[in-house]
CSV table of C-alpha atoms in Angstrom, one decimal:
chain,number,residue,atom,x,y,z
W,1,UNK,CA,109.9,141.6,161.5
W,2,UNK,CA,110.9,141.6,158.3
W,3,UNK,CA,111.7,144.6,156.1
W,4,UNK,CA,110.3,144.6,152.6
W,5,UNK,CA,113.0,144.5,150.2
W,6,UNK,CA,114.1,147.4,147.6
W,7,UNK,CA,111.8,147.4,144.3
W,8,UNK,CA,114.2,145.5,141.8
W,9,UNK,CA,114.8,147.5,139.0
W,10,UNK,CA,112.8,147.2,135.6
W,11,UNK,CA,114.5,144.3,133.0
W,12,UNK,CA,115.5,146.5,129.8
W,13,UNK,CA,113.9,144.7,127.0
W,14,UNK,CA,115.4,142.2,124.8
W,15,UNK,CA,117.8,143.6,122.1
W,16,UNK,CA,117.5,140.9,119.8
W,17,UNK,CA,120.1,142.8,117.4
W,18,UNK,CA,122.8,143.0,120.4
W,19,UNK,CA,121.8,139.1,121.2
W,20,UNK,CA,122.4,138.4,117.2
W,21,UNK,CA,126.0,140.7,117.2
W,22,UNK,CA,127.4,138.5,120.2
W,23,UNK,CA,126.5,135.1,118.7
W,24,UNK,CA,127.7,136.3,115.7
W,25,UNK,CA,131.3,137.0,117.4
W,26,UNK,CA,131.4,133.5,119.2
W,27,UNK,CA,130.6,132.1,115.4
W,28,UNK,CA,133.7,133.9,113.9
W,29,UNK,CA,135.9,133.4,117.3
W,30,UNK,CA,135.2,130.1,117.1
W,31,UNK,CA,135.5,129.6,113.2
W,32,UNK,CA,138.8,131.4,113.5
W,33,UNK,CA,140.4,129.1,116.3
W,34,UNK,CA,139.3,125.8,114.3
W,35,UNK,CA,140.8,126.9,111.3
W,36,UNK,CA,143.7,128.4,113.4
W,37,UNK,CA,144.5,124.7,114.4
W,38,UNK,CA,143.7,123.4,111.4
W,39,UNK,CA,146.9,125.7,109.6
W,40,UNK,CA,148.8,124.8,112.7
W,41,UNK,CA,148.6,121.5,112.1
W,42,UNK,CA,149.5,121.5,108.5
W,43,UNK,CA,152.2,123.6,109.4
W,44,UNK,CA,153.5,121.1,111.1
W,45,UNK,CA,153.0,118.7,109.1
W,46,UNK,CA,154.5,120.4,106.3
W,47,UNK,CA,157.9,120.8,108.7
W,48,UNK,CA,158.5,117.3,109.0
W,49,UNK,CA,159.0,117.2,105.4
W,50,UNK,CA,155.6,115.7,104.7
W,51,UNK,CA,154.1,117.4,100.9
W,52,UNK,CA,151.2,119.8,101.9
W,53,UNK,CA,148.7,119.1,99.1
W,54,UNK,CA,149.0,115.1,100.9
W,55,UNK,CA,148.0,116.3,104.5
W,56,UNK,CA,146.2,119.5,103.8
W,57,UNK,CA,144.3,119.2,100.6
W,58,UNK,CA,142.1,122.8,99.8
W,59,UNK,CA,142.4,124.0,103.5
W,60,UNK,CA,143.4,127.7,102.4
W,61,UNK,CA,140.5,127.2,99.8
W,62,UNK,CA,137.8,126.2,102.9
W,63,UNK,CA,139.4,129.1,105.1
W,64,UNK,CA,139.0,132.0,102.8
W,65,UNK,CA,135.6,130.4,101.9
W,66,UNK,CA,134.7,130.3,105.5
W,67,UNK,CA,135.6,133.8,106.0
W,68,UNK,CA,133.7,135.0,102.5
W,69,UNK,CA,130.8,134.0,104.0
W,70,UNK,CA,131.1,135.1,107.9
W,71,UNK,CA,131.5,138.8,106.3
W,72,UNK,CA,129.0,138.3,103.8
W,73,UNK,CA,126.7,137.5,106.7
W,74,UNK,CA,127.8,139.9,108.9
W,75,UNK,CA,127.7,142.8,105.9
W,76,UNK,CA,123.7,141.5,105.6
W,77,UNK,CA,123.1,141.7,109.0
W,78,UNK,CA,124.4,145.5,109.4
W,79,UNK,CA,122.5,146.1,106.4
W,80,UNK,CA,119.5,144.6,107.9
W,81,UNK,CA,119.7,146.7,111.2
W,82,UNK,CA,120.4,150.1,109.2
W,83,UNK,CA,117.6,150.0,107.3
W,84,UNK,CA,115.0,148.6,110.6
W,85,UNK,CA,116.8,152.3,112.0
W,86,UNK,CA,116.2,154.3,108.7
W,87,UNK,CA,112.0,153.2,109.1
W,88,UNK,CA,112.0,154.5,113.0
């Protein structure tokens, strides 16, 4: 015979604001690491004696865009969850 098994556990609910914080951290780890190559590359490039505006033309201009709006985002989205705790 076979013994029942142990009740599993109840499944907390969703926490969409967790779910939107972690794919928010990929976004910005990822968005860092791309732009991170991107500056290596024109590093590089820039060592071999190459001019940078030729190779790398408004890449510190797209990075500290990039970044504006990541924290702009991220500022909205912390805004957003403390006022959905200031209504509770």
């Amino acid at each position: 015979m076979q013994a029942n098994p142990a009740p599993r556990p109840p499944k907390p609910p969703f926490d969409r604001e967790r779910f939107v914080f972690k794919i928010l951290a990929v976004v910005i780890g990822t968005q860092l690491l791309i732009y991170s190559l991107a500056a290596g590359v024109c590093r590089q490039r820039a060592m071999e004696g190459r001019p940078i505006g030729q190779i790398c033309p408004g890449t510190l201009e797209q990075l500290q865009g990039g970044f504006d709006s990541t924290l702009k985002l991220l500022l909205a989205l912390l805004g957003g969850a403390a006022l959905t705790r200031m209504d509770r």
